[in-house]
Amino acid sequence: MPSASNSCGAIFDVPAAQHGLAEIEQKSSAPDFWQDQEKAQAVLQERKQLEDRVNAGKSLASRISDLDTYFHLAREEATSDQRESLLDDISKEVATLDTYVSGLETKTLLSGESDQLNAILTVKSGAGGIESQDWAEMLLRMYLRWAEGKGFRATVLDSSPGEEAGIKSATARIEGENAYGMLVGESGVHRLVRISPFDQQARRHTSFASVFVIPEIDDRIEIVVRPEDLRIDTFRAGGHGGQNVNKVESAVRFTHLPTGIVVQCQNERSQHKNREFAMKVLKSQLYELELEKRRAEAHKLDASKPEISFGSQIRSYVMQPYQMIKDHRTKFERGDVQKVFDGDLDPFIHAYLLYRRESGER
């Protein structure tokens, strides 16, 4: 494949990215570059995106060149055993390349207004008591394992335990590049079908839990919360946390009176820290509420557009009588249920981003 490098350069527009990097280097070396901190950070973020594009183009070209070499070697081998061995190596390389290209495609699909931001993810159990509460905890674990695998930082800001097992609800902050863009498609109702570990008669149960993902707004997005619109309550935190827990009112609850939004945080020992995180979550929810209003107006203008609401069932996880996870929007399916529960969500995320692009959703 002599033109591999050129074709990859066309896909990622490597020459244009290199030209852009040269311009940014000139800007960043100017004496007054850091006088405007916000503008400087935006320029540095653009530089990172251009560097990623250049590196991706070079890496893909190199991988394709390696595959081309493998094929040449396979054709030149004298014995069938040697050819079979090389073909096995080629098969492994193709699988690795496929995963790499899929990851690159996912990045190109993350072009939404808030995709690059951190995510605030809330899991709530549905009707069904202990069954749905256990299911909610399983979902939370799945997302925390996914974040860990991506090298993201995940912090559980608030958690309400179930009566016997599981959780009633929990809110986690996921910090990482494009965290919101990758997780936004997880918003909706998740359905589990399994033989209940809590049923002595070993009957099959169906449980529901909902997931809600919003972007954590950054300093570039201004959301004003007036003091008179806010009621602040403090209380003693529950759960683990050292000697401070249950002795000092470090946990906080914000109630935004105009909208009725309630946010609480009890993860930190310091009330000041809990206030800071609670305010971030509140502002993010107010931002998402405004975006929802805009989407509702857009849907009114396009009556033919299918409505996707928070209450819709988006995915089913079937463990009995067979094993299958199916996304009802994208029709994507996987049979290795445990692997998904352990955080292997990227194929579902990639399928949703393709679906979003094709359907025009944001």
mmCIF file of C-alpha atoms in Angstrom, residues 2-350:
data_model
loop_
_atom_site.group_PDB
_atom_site.id
_atom_site.type_symbol
_atom_site.label_atom_id
_atom_site.label_comp_id
_atom_site.label_asym_id
_atom_site.label_seq_id
_atom_site.Cartn_x
_atom_site.Cartn_y
_atom_site.Cartn_z
ATOM 1 C CA PRO A 2 2.360 2.745 -1.166
ATOM 2 C CA SER A 3 -0.312 5.425 -0.818
ATOM 3 C CA ALA A 4 -1.278 4.551 2.752
ATOM 4 C CA SER A 5 0.431 7.564 4.235
ATOM 5 C CA ASN A 6 -1.171 9.919 1.734
ATOM 6 C CA SER A 7 -4.649 8.453 2.224
ATOM 7 C CA CYS A 8 -4.362 8.700 6.021
ATOM 8 C CA GLY A 9 -3.154 12.246 5.638
ATOM 9 C CA ALA A 10 -6.266 13.019 3.627
ATOM 10 C CA ILE A 11 -8.535 11.470 6.249
ATOM 11 C CA PHE A 12 -6.988 13.416 9.139
ATOM 12 C CA ASP A 13 -5.763 16.370 7.035
ATOM 13 C CA VAL A 14 -2.327 16.050 8.626
ATOM 14 C CA PRO A 15 -0.662 18.842 6.571
ATOM 15 C CA ALA A 16 -3.398 21.300 7.582
ATOM 16 C CA ALA A 17 -3.046 20.237 11.226
ATOM 17 C CA GLN A 18 0.731 20.691 11.077
ATOM 18 C CA HIS A 19 0.254 24.149 9.574
ATOM 19 C CA GLY A 20 -2.184 25.001 12.370
ATOM 20 C CA LEU A 21 0.334 23.839 14.985
ATOM 21 C CA ALA A 22 2.990 26.115 13.514
ATOM 22 C CA GLU A 23 0.612 29.080 13.788
ATOM 23 C CA ILE A 24 -0.247 28.224 17.391
ATOM 24 C CA GLU A 25 3.454 27.992 18.292
ATOM 25 C CA GLN A 26 3.865 31.542 17.030
ATOM 26 C CA LYS A 27 0.876 32.746 19.065
ATOM 27 C CA SER A 28 1.989 31.005 22.263
ATOM 28 C CA SER A 29 5.477 32.478 22.063
ATOM 29 C CA ALA A 30 4.116 36.042 22.040
ATOM 30 C CA PRO A 31 4.984 38.038 25.223
ATOM 31 C CA ASP A 32 1.326 38.891 25.953
ATOM 32 C CA PHE A 33 -0.005 35.348 25.345
ATOM 33 C CA TRP A 34 -0.889 34.660 28.997
ATOM 34 C CA GLN A 35 -2.472 38.038 29.683
ATOM 35 C CA ASP A 36 -5.856 36.641 28.671
ATOM 36 C CA GLN A 37 -5.942 33.299 30.558
ATOM 37 C CA GLU A 38 -9.248 32.135 29.067
ATOM 38 C CA LYS A 39 -8.107 32.781 25.491
ATOM 39 C CA ALA A 40 -4.738 31.135 26.167
ATOM 40 C CA GLN A 41 -6.391 27.977 27.512
ATOM 41 C CA ALA A 42 -8.624 27.793 24.430
ATOM 42 C CA VAL A 43 -5.553 28.046 22.177
ATOM 43 C CA LEU A 44 -3.748 25.306 24.112
ATOM 44 C CA GLN A 45 -6.809 23.067 23.875
ATOM 45 C CA GLU A 46 -6.857 23.624 20.106
ATOM 46 C CA ARG A 47 -3.149 22.719 19.971
ATOM 47 C CA LYS A 48 -3.817 19.423 21.745
ATOM 48 C CA GLN A 49 -6.593 18.561 19.273
ATOM 49 C CA LEU A 50 -4.293 19.294 16.328
ATOM 50 C CA GLU A 51 -1.477 17.244 17.880
ATOM 51 C CA ASP A 52 -3.876 14.341 18.390
ATOM 52 C CA ARG A 53 -4.922 14.562 14.737
ATOM 53 C CA VAL A 54 -1.328 14.544 13.509
ATOM 54 C CA ASN A 55 -0.343 11.639 15.776
ATOM 55 C CA ALA A 56 -3.442 9.646 14.787
ATOM 56 C CA GLY A 57 -2.690 10.085 11.100
ATOM 57 C CA LYS A 58 0.914 9.002 11.547
ATOM 58 C CA SER A 59 -0.016 6.015 13.730
ATOM 59 C CA LEU A 60 -2.664 4.784 11.303
ATOM 60 C CA ALA A 61 -0.287 5.104 8.352
ATOM 61 C CA SER A 62 2.358 3.127 10.262
ATOM 62 C CA ARG A 63 -0.101 0.359 11.183
ATOM 63 C CA ILE A 64 -1.317 0.041 7.603
ATOM 64 C CA SER A 65 2.282 -0.120 6.389
ATOM 65 C CA ASP A 66 2.990 -2.936 8.887
ATOM 66 C CA LEU A 67 0.001 -4.887 7.587
ATOM 67 C CA ASP A 68 1.179 -4.389 4.006
ATOM 68 C CA THR A 69 4.578 -5.850 5.012
ATOM 69 C CA TYR A 70 2.894 -8.879 6.618
ATOM 70 C CA PHE A 71 0.967 -9.582 3.402
ATOM 71 C CA HIS A 72 4.144 -9.383 1.303
ATOM 72 C CA LEU A 73 5.909 -11.786 3.660
ATOM 73 C CA ALA A 74 2.982 -14.215 3.565
ATOM 74 C CA ARG A 75 3.063 -14.302 -0.234
ATOM 75 C CA GLU A 76 6.791 -15.011 -0.223
ATOM 76 C CA GLU A 77 6.753 -17.863 2.323
ATOM 77 C CA ALA A 78 7.580 -21.216 0.786
ATOM 78 C CA THR A 79 5.630 -23.503 3.125
ATOM 79 C CA SER A 80 1.959 -23.503 4.023
ATOM 80 C CA ASP A 81 2.742 -23.710 7.763
ATOM 81 C CA GLN A 82 4.765 -20.506 7.609
ATOM 82 C CA ARG A 83 2.024 -18.783 5.625
ATOM 83 C CA GLU A 84 -0.620 -19.929 8.123
ATOM 84 C CA SER A 85 1.463 -18.569 10.986
ATOM 85 C CA LEU A 86 1.797 -15.199 9.292
ATOM 86 C CA LEU A 87 -1.916 -15.139 8.460
ATOM 87 C CA ASP A 88 -2.665 -15.677 12.152
ATOM 88 C CA ASP A 89 -0.469 -12.681 12.956
ATOM 89 C CA ILE A 90 -2.254 -10.662 10.264
ATOM 90 C CA SER A 91 -5.629 -11.573 11.737
ATOM 91 C CA LYS A 92 -4.528 -10.292 15.161
ATOM 92 C CA GLU A 93 -3.140 -7.094 13.643
ATOM 93 C CA VAL A 94 -6.375 -6.475 11.722
ATOM 94 C CA ALA A 95 -8.420 -6.908 14.917
ATOM 95 C CA THR A 96 -6.158 -4.451 16.746
ATOM 96 C CA LEU A 97 -6.363 -1.990 13.856
ATOM 97 C CA ASP A 98 -10.151 -2.308 13.775
ATOM 98 C CA THR A 99 -10.346 -1.380 17.472
ATOM 99 C CA TYR A 100 -7.988 1.555 16.905
ATOM 100 C CA VAL A 101 -9.953 2.880 13.917
ATOM 101 C CA SER A 102 -13.214 2.502 15.829
ATOM 102 C CA GLY A 103 -11.755 4.629 18.628
ATOM 103 C CA LEU A 104 -10.663 7.278 16.121
ATOM 104 C CA GLU A 105 -14.116 7.281 14.532
ATOM 105 C CA THR A 106 -15.686 7.739 17.961
ATOM 106 C CA LYS A 107 -13.589 10.869 18.471
ATOM 107 C CA THR A 108 -14.672 12.299 15.113
ATOM 108 C CA LEU A 109 -18.309 11.763 16.127
ATOM 109 C CA LEU A 110 -17.909 13.829 19.302
ATOM 110 C CA SER A 111 -18.818 17.199 17.823
ATOM 111 C CA GLY A 112 -21.729 18.203 20.056
ATOM 112 C CA GLU A 113 -21.799 21.530 21.872
ATOM 113 C CA SER A 114 -20.937 19.971 25.242
ATOM 114 C CA ASP A 115 -19.309 16.678 24.220
ATOM 115 C CA GLN A 116 -15.829 17.640 25.448
ATOM 116 C CA LEU A 117 -17.003 18.404 28.998
ATOM 117 C CA ASN A 118 -16.904 16.230 32.114
ATOM 118 C CA ALA A 119 -20.073 14.298 32.924
ATOM 119 C CA ILE A 120 -22.351 14.134 35.948
ATOM 120 C CA LEU A 121 -24.099 10.765 35.981
ATOM 121 C CA THR A 122 -27.068 9.878 38.190
ATOM 122 C CA VAL A 123 -28.448 6.356 38.616
ATOM 123 C CA LYS A 124 -31.872 5.809 40.225
ATOM 124 C CA SER A 125 -33.606 2.539 41.024
ATOM 125 C CA GLY A 126 -37.107 1.990 39.674
ATOM 126 C CA ALA A 127 -40.123 0.293 41.191
ATOM 127 C CA GLY A 128 -39.443 -3.154 42.587
ATOM 128 C CA GLY A 129 -37.642 -2.599 45.877
ATOM 129 C CA ILE A 130 -34.501 -4.614 46.512
ATOM 130 C CA GLU A 131 -34.379 -5.991 42.947
ATOM 131 C CA SER A 132 -34.184 -2.603 41.250
ATOM 132 C CA GLN A 133 -31.916 -1.209 43.970
ATOM 133 C CA ASP A 134 -29.428 -4.011 43.372
ATOM 134 C CA TRP A 135 -29.705 -3.374 39.625
ATOM 135 C CA ALA A 136 -29.002 0.341 40.151
ATOM 136 C CA GLU A 137 -25.815 -0.525 42.047
ATOM 137 C CA MET A 138 -24.766 -2.904 39.252
ATOM 138 C CA LEU A 139 -25.198 -0.087 36.720
ATOM 139 C CA LEU A 140 -23.201 2.346 38.851
ATOM 140 C CA ARG A 141 -20.381 -0.198 39.149
ATOM 141 C CA MET A 142 -20.460 -0.704 35.360
ATOM 142 C CA TYR A 143 -19.948 3.013 34.702
ATOM 143 C CA LEU A 144 -17.249 3.344 37.357
ATOM 144 C CA ARG A 145 -15.375 0.381 35.828
ATOM 145 C CA TRP A 146 -15.755 1.942 32.362
ATOM 146 C CA ALA A 147 -14.314 5.229 33.619
ATOM 147 C CA GLU A 148 -11.431 3.398 35.285
ATOM 148 C CA GLY A 149 -10.654 1.583 32.037
ATOM 149 C CA LYS A 150 -10.571 4.891 30.130
ATOM 150 C CA GLY A 151 -8.190 6.414 32.657
ATOM 151 C CA PHE A 152 -10.877 8.868 33.782
ATOM 152 C CA ARG A 153 -11.388 10.085 37.330
ATOM 153 C CA ALA A 154 -14.721 9.027 38.845
ATOM 154 C CA THR A 155 -16.000 10.459 42.127
ATOM 155 C CA VAL A 156 -19.260 9.390 43.772
ATOM 156 C CA LEU A 157 -20.707 12.687 45.040
ATOM 157 C CA ASP A 158 -23.793 11.299 46.726
ATOM 158 C CA SER A 159 -25.293 7.856 47.328
ATOM 159 C CA SER A 160 -28.497 6.716 49.001
ATOM 160 C CA PRO A 161 -28.277 3.035 50.064
ATOM 161 C CA GLY A 162 -31.156 0.598 49.633
ATOM 162 C CA GLU A 163 -32.993 -0.980 52.535
ATOM 163 C CA GLU A 164 -31.345 -4.407 52.246
ATOM 164 C CA ALA A 165 -28.975 -4.199 49.287
ATOM 165 C CA GLY A 166 -28.011 -1.953 46.410
ATOM 166 C CA ILE A 167 -28.738 1.760 46.149
ATOM 167 C CA LYS A 168 -31.813 3.920 45.728
ATOM 168 C CA SER A 169 -29.795 6.524 43.859
ATOM 169 C CA ALA A 170 -26.254 7.770 43.350
ATOM 170 C CA THR A 171 -24.564 10.661 41.570
ATOM 171 C CA ALA A 172 -21.028 10.434 40.193
ATOM 172 C CA ARG A 173 -18.729 12.935 38.553
ATOM 173 C CA ILE A 174 -16.748 11.542 35.600
ATOM 174 C CA GLU A 175 -13.724 13.650 34.667
ATOM 175 C CA GLY A 176 -12.005 12.972 31.351
ATOM 176 C CA GLU A 177 -11.706 14.068 27.747
ATOM 177 C CA ASN A 178 -15.125 13.875 26.023
ATOM 178 C CA ALA A 179 -16.648 12.157 29.077
ATOM 179 C CA TYR A 180 -20.077 13.734 28.532
ATOM 180 C CA GLY A 181 -20.061 13.081 24.786
ATOM 181 C CA MET A 182 -19.365 9.406 25.344
ATOM 182 C CA LEU A 183 -21.871 8.939 28.180
ATOM 183 C CA VAL A 184 -24.776 11.098 26.978
ATOM 184 C CA GLY A 185 -26.316 8.144 25.131
ATOM 185 C CA GLU A 186 -26.644 6.246 28.418
ATOM 186 C CA SER A 187 -29.494 8.499 29.589
ATOM 187 C CA GLY A 188 -32.720 6.540 29.776
ATOM 188 C CA VAL A 189 -34.283 3.499 31.387
ATOM 189 C CA HIS A 190 -32.218 0.304 31.607
ATOM 190 C CA ARG A 191 -34.015 -3.047 31.965
ATOM 191 C CA LEU A 192 -32.567 -6.185 33.568
ATOM 192 C CA VAL A 193 -33.981 -9.717 33.258
ATOM 193 C CA ARG A 194 -32.400 -12.396 35.476
ATOM 194 C CA ILE A 195 -32.978 -15.130 38.034
ATOM 195 C CA SER A 196 -33.211 -13.119 41.239
ATOM 196 C CA PRO A 197 -30.525 -13.843 43.857
ATOM 197 C CA PHE A 198 -33.029 -12.564 46.424
ATOM 198 C CA ASP A 199 -35.854 -14.944 45.463
ATOM 199 C CA GLN A 200 -35.747 -18.258 47.369
ATOM 200 C CA GLN A 201 -37.818 -19.868 44.606
ATOM 201 C CA ALA A 202 -35.261 -18.768 41.973
ATOM 202 C CA ARG A 203 -37.842 -17.078 39.759
ATOM 203 C CA ARG A 204 -37.022 -14.776 36.873
ATOM 204 C CA HIS A 205 -37.451 -11.060 37.662
ATOM 205 C CA THR A 206 -37.472 -7.899 35.552
ATOM 206 C CA SER A 207 -35.937 -4.804 37.131
ATOM 207 C CA PHE A 208 -35.670 -1.205 35.980
ATOM 208 C CA ALA A 209 -33.256 1.613 36.774
ATOM 209 C CA SER A 210 -32.811 4.994 35.140
ATOM 210 C CA VAL A 211 -29.624 6.782 34.181
ATOM 211 C CA PHE A 212 -29.394 10.538 33.664
ATOM 212 C CA VAL A 213 -26.238 12.174 32.270
ATOM 213 C CA ILE A 214 -25.615 15.920 32.122
ATOM 214 C CA PRO A 215 -22.489 17.924 31.228
ATOM 215 C CA GLU A 216 -20.484 19.529 34.009
ATOM 216 C CA ILE A 217 -20.333 23.104 32.814
ATOM 217 C CA ASP A 218 -16.962 24.834 32.836
ATOM 218 C CA ASP A 219 -15.989 28.445 33.441
ATOM 219 C CA ARG A 220 -16.713 29.398 29.842
ATOM 220 C CA ILE A 221 -20.452 28.834 30.393
ATOM 221 C CA GLU A 222 -21.949 31.370 32.764
ATOM 222 C CA ILE A 223 -24.914 30.238 34.865
ATOM 223 C CA VAL A 224 -26.146 32.720 37.470
ATOM 224 C CA VAL A 225 -27.770 31.368 40.642
ATOM 225 C CA ARG A 226 -29.297 34.161 42.720
ATOM 226 C CA PRO A 227 -28.909 33.731 46.514
ATOM 227 C CA GLU A 228 -32.605 34.471 47.058
ATOM 228 C CA ASP A 229 -33.513 31.560 44.741
ATOM 229 C CA LEU A 230 -31.564 29.063 46.829
ATOM 230 C CA ARG A 231 -32.417 27.242 50.049
ATOM 231 C CA ILE A 232 -29.406 25.610 51.689
ATOM 232 C CA ASP A 233 -29.743 22.836 54.261
ATOM 233 C CA THR A 234 -26.909 21.102 56.081
ATOM 234 C CA PHE A 235 -27.018 17.651 57.656
ATOM 235 C CA ARG A 236 -24.774 14.923 58.942
ATOM 236 C CA ALA A 237 -23.275 12.715 56.278
ATOM 237 C CA GLY A 238 -23.898 8.988 56.325
ATOM 238 C CA GLY A 239 -21.654 6.092 55.323
ATOM 239 C CA HIS A 240 -17.869 5.887 55.470
ATOM 240 C CA GLY A 241 -15.729 8.955 55.914
ATOM 241 C CA GLY A 242 -13.745 8.837 59.135
ATOM 242 C CA GLN A 243 -14.331 10.403 62.523
ATOM 243 C CA ASN A 244 -16.127 13.412 61.042
ATOM 244 C CA VAL A 245 -19.060 11.359 59.774
ATOM 245 C CA ASN A 246 -22.290 11.620 61.776
ATOM 246 C CA LYS A 247 -20.671 14.206 64.107
ATOM 247 C CA VAL A 248 -20.438 17.344 61.970
ATOM 248 C CA GLU A 249 -23.053 18.672 59.559
ATOM 249 C CA SER A 250 -20.717 18.527 56.546
ATOM 250 C CA ALA A 251 -23.294 17.358 53.987
ATOM 251 C CA VAL A 252 -25.281 20.004 52.093
ATOM 252 C CA ARG A 253 -28.545 20.101 50.187
ATOM 253 C CA PHE A 254 -29.370 22.880 47.711
ATOM 254 C CA THR A 255 -32.973 23.506 46.669
ATOM 255 C CA HIS A 256 -33.406 25.822 43.683
ATOM 256 C CA LEU A 257 -36.788 27.373 44.409
ATOM 257 C CA PRO A 258 -37.782 28.568 40.880
ATOM 258 C CA THR A 259 -37.255 25.134 39.298
ATOM 259 C CA GLY A 260 -37.608 22.785 42.280
ATOM 260 C CA ILE A 261 -34.244 21.154 41.492
ATOM 261 C CA VAL A 262 -32.720 19.518 44.582
ATOM 262 C CA VAL A 263 -29.017 18.659 44.748
ATOM 263 C CA GLN A 264 -27.073 17.226 47.645
ATOM 264 C CA CYS A 265 -23.455 16.243 48.230
ATOM 265 C CA GLN A 266 -21.963 14.385 51.180
ATOM 266 C CA ASN A 267 -18.838 12.801 49.728
ATOM 267 C CA GLU A 268 -16.319 15.261 51.195
ATOM 268 C CA ARG A 269 -15.535 15.733 54.887
ATOM 269 C CA SER A 270 -15.471 19.502 54.431
ATOM 270 C CA GLN A 271 -18.804 21.336 54.161
ATOM 271 C CA HIS A 272 -17.035 23.920 51.990
ATOM 272 C CA LYS A 273 -16.029 21.223 49.466
ATOM 273 C CA ASN A 274 -19.516 19.713 49.479
ATOM 274 C CA ARG A 275 -20.996 23.167 48.817
ATOM 275 C CA GLU A 276 -18.598 23.650 45.914
ATOM 276 C CA PHE A 277 -19.498 20.321 44.298
ATOM 277 C CA ALA A 278 -23.234 20.791 44.950
ATOM 278 C CA MET A 279 -23.148 24.186 43.235
ATOM 279 C CA LYS A 280 -21.387 22.653 40.214
ATOM 280 C CA VAL A 281 -24.045 19.976 39.931
ATOM 281 C CA LEU A 282 -26.854 22.524 40.340
ATOM 282 C CA LYS A 283 -25.444 24.812 37.651
ATOM 283 C CA SER A 284 -24.991 21.826 35.347
ATOM 284 C CA GLN A 285 -28.611 20.774 35.873
ATOM 285 C CA LEU A 286 -29.826 24.328 35.188
ATOM 286 C CA TYR A 287 -27.725 24.376 32.020
ATOM 287 C CA GLU A 288 -29.170 21.039 30.912
ATOM 288 C CA LEU A 289 -32.684 22.316 31.669
ATOM 289 C CA GLU A 290 -32.100 25.249 29.340
ATOM 290 C CA LEU A 291 -30.779 22.921 26.638
ATOM 291 C CA GLU A 292 -33.876 20.739 27.036
ATOM 292 C CA LYS A 293 -36.073 23.805 26.473
ATOM 293 C CA ARG A 294 -34.180 24.523 23.257
ATOM 294 C CA ARG A 295 -34.538 20.909 22.125
ATOM 295 C CA ALA A 296 -38.268 20.995 22.850
ATOM 296 C CA GLU A 297 -38.614 24.082 20.680
ATOM 297 C CA ALA A 298 -36.621 22.397 17.913
ATOM 298 C CA HIS A 299 -38.871 19.321 18.094
ATOM 299 C CA LYS A 300 -41.943 21.515 17.721
ATOM 300 C CA LEU A 301 -40.515 22.806 14.466
ATOM 301 C CA ASP A 302 -39.940 19.260 13.225
ATOM 302 C CA ALA A 303 -42.960 17.129 14.103
ATOM 303 C CA SER A 304 -41.561 14.175 12.170
ATOM 304 C CA LYS A 305 -38.553 13.883 14.450
ATOM 305 C CA PRO A 306 -38.817 10.852 16.778
ATOM 306 C CA GLU A 307 -38.926 11.886 20.411
ATOM 307 C CA ILE A 308 -36.313 10.406 22.700
ATOM 308 C CA SER A 309 -37.194 11.159 26.302
ATOM 309 C CA PHE A 310 -35.543 10.349 29.615
ATOM 310 C CA GLY A 311 -38.325 7.909 30.460
ATOM 311 C CA SER A 312 -37.856 5.753 27.360
ATOM 312 C CA GLN A 313 -36.413 2.242 27.665
ATOM 313 C CA ILE A 314 -33.139 2.343 25.806
ATOM 314 C CA ARG A 315 -31.451 -0.969 26.593
ATOM 315 C CA SER A 316 -32.255 -4.458 27.870
ATOM 316 C CA TYR A 317 -29.802 -6.690 29.730
ATOM 317 C CA VAL A 318 -31.069 -10.287 29.600
ATOM 318 C CA MET A 319 -29.279 -12.899 31.724
ATOM 319 C CA GLN A 320 -32.010 -15.559 31.716
ATOM 320 C CA PRO A 321 -33.111 -17.666 29.827
ATOM 321 C CA TYR A 322 -30.295 -16.562 27.449
ATOM 322 C CA GLN A 323 -27.565 -13.924 27.660
ATOM 323 C CA MET A 324 -27.937 -10.846 25.479
ATOM 324 C CA ILE A 325 -27.675 -7.070 25.805
ATOM 325 C CA LYS A 326 -29.580 -5.106 23.191
ATOM 326 C CA ASP A 327 -29.799 -1.363 22.616
ATOM 327 C CA HIS A 328 -33.300 -0.643 21.349
ATOM 328 C CA ARG A 329 -32.302 2.549 19.520
ATOM 329 C CA THR A 330 -29.274 1.332 17.587
ATOM 330 C CA LYS A 331 -30.248 -2.385 17.506
ATOM 331 C CA PHE A 332 -26.676 -3.184 18.546
ATOM 332 C CA GLU A 333 -26.384 -6.474 20.471
ATOM 333 C CA ARG A 334 -23.762 -8.318 22.497
ATOM 334 C CA GLY A 335 -23.816 -11.735 24.122
ATOM 335 C CA ASP A 336 -20.904 -11.368 26.557
ATOM 336 C CA VAL A 337 -22.981 -9.820 29.342
ATOM 337 C CA GLN A 338 -20.368 -10.031 32.100
ATOM 338 C CA LYS A 339 -17.770 -8.236 29.993
ATOM 339 C CA VAL A 340 -20.164 -5.312 29.560
ATOM 340 C CA PHE A 341 -20.979 -5.267 33.275
ATOM 341 C CA ASP A 342 -17.220 -5.027 33.854
ATOM 342 C CA GLY A 343 -17.134 -1.767 31.895
ATOM 343 C CA ASP A 344 -16.733 -2.740 28.234
ATOM 344 C CA LEU A 345 -19.221 -0.141 26.967
ATOM 345 C CA ASP A 346 -17.278 1.328 24.043
ATOM 346 C CA PRO A 347 -19.078 -0.683 21.310
ATOM 347 C CA PHE A 348 -22.461 0.552 22.596
ATOM 348 C CA ILE A 349 -21.129 4.117 22.830
ATOM 349 C CA HIS A 350 -19.748 3.984 19.294
#
